[in-house]
JSON list of C-alpha atoms in Angstrom, two decimals:
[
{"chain": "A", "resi": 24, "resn": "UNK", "atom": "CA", "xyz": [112.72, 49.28, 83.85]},
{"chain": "A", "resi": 25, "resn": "UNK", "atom": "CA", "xyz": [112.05, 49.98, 87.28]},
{"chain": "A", "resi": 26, "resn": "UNK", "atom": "CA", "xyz": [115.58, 51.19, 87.80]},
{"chain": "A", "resi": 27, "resn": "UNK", "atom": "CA", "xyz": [115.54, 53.69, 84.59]},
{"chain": "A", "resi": 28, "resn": "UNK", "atom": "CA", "xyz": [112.08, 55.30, 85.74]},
{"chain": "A", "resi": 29, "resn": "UNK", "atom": "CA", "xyz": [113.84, 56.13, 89.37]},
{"chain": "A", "resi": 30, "resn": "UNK", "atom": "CA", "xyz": [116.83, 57.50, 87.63]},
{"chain": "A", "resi": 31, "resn": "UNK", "atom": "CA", "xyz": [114.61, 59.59, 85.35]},
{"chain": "A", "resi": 32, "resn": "UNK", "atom": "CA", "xyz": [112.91, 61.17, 88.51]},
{"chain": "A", "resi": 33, "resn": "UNK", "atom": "CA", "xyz": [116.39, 61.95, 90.38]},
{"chain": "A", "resi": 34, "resn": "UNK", "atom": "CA", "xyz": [117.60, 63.61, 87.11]},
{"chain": "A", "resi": 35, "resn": "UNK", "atom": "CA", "xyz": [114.36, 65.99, 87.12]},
{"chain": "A", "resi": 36, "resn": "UNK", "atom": "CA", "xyz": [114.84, 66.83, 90.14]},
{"chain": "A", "resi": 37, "resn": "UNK", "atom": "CA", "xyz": [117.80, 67.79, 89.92]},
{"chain": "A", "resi": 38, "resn": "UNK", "atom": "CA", "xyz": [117.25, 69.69, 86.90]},
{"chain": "A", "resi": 39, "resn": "UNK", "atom": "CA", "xyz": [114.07, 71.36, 88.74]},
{"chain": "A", "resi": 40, "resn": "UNK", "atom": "CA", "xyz": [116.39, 72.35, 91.40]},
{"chain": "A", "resi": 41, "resn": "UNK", "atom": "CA", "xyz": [119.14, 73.61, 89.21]},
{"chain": "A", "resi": 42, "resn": "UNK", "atom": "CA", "xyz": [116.30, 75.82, 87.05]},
{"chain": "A", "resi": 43, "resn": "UNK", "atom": "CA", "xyz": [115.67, 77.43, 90.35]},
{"chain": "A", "resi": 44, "resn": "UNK", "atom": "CA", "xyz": [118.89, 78.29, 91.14]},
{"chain": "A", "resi": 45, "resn": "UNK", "atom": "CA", "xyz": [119.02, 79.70, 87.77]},
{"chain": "A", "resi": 46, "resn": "UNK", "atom": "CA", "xyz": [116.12, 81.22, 87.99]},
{"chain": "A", "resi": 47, "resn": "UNK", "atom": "CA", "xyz": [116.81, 83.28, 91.51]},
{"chain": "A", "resi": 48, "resn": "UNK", "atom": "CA", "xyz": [120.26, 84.02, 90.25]},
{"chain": "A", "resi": 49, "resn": "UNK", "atom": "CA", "xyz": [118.83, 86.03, 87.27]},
{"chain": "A", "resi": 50, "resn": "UNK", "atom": "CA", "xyz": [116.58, 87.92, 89.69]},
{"chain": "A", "resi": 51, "resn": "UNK", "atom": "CA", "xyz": [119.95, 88.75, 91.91]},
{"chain": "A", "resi": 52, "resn": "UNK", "atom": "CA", "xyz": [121.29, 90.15, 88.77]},
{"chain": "A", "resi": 53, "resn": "UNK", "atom": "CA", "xyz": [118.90, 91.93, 87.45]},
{"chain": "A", "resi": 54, "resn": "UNK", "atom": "CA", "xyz": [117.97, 93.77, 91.39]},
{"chain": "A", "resi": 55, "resn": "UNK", "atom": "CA", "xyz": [122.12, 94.44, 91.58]},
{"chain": "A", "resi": 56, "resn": "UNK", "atom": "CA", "xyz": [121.63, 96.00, 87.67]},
{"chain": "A", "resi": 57, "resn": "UNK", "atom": "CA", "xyz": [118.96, 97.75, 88.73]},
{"chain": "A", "resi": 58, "resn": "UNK", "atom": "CA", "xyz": [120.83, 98.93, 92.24]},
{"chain": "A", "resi": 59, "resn": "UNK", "atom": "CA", "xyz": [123.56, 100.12, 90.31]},
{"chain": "A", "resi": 60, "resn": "UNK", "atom": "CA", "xyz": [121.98, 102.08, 88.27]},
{"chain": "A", "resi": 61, "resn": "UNK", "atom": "CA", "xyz": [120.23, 103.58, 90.80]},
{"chain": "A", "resi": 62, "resn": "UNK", "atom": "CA", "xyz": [122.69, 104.07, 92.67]},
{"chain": "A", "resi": 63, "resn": "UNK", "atom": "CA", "xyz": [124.80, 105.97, 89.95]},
{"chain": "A", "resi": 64, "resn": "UNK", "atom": "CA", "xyz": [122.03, 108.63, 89.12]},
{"chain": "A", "resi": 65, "resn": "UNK", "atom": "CA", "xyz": [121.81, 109.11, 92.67]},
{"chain": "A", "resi": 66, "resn": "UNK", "atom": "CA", "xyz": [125.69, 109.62, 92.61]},
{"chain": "A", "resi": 67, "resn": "UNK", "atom": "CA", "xyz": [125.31, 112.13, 89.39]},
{"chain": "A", "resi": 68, "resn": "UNK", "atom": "CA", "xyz": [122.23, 113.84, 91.21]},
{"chain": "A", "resi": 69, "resn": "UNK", "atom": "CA", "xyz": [124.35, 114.97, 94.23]},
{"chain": "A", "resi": 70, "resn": "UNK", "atom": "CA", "xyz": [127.22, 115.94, 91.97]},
{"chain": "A", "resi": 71, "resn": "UNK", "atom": "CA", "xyz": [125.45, 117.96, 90.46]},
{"chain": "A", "resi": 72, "resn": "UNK", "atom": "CA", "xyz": [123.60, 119.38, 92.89]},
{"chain": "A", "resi": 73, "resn": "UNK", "atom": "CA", "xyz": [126.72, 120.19, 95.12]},
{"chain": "A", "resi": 74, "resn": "UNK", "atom": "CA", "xyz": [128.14, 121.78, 91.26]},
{"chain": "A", "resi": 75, "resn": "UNK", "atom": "CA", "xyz": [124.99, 123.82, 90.51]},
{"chain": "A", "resi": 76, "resn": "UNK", "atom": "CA", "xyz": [125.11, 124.83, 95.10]},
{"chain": "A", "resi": 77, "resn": "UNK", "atom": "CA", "xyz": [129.06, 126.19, 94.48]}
]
């Protein structure tokens, strides 16, 4: 019994640990996505800014 409970408390641990790395992954993602994007009207705005300058 003993045995079982300690087993139980590695495995949610684990699982705690692995929801985290989830977790902060997803964030990465979605601040890249967001970058991106960003970064792309940015890249539009000076296009056409250097179009509209010509």
């Amino acid at each position: 019994m003993n045995i079982y409970v300690k087993e139980e408390r590695i495995l949610s641990k684990k699982n705690q640990t692995e929801d985290h790395i989830k977790y902060i992954y997803q964030l990465i993602e979605s601040l890249l996505m967001i970058n991106i994007f960003n970064f792309l009207v940015f890249v539009i705005y000076v296009i056409y800014n250097v179009c509209k300058s010509k």
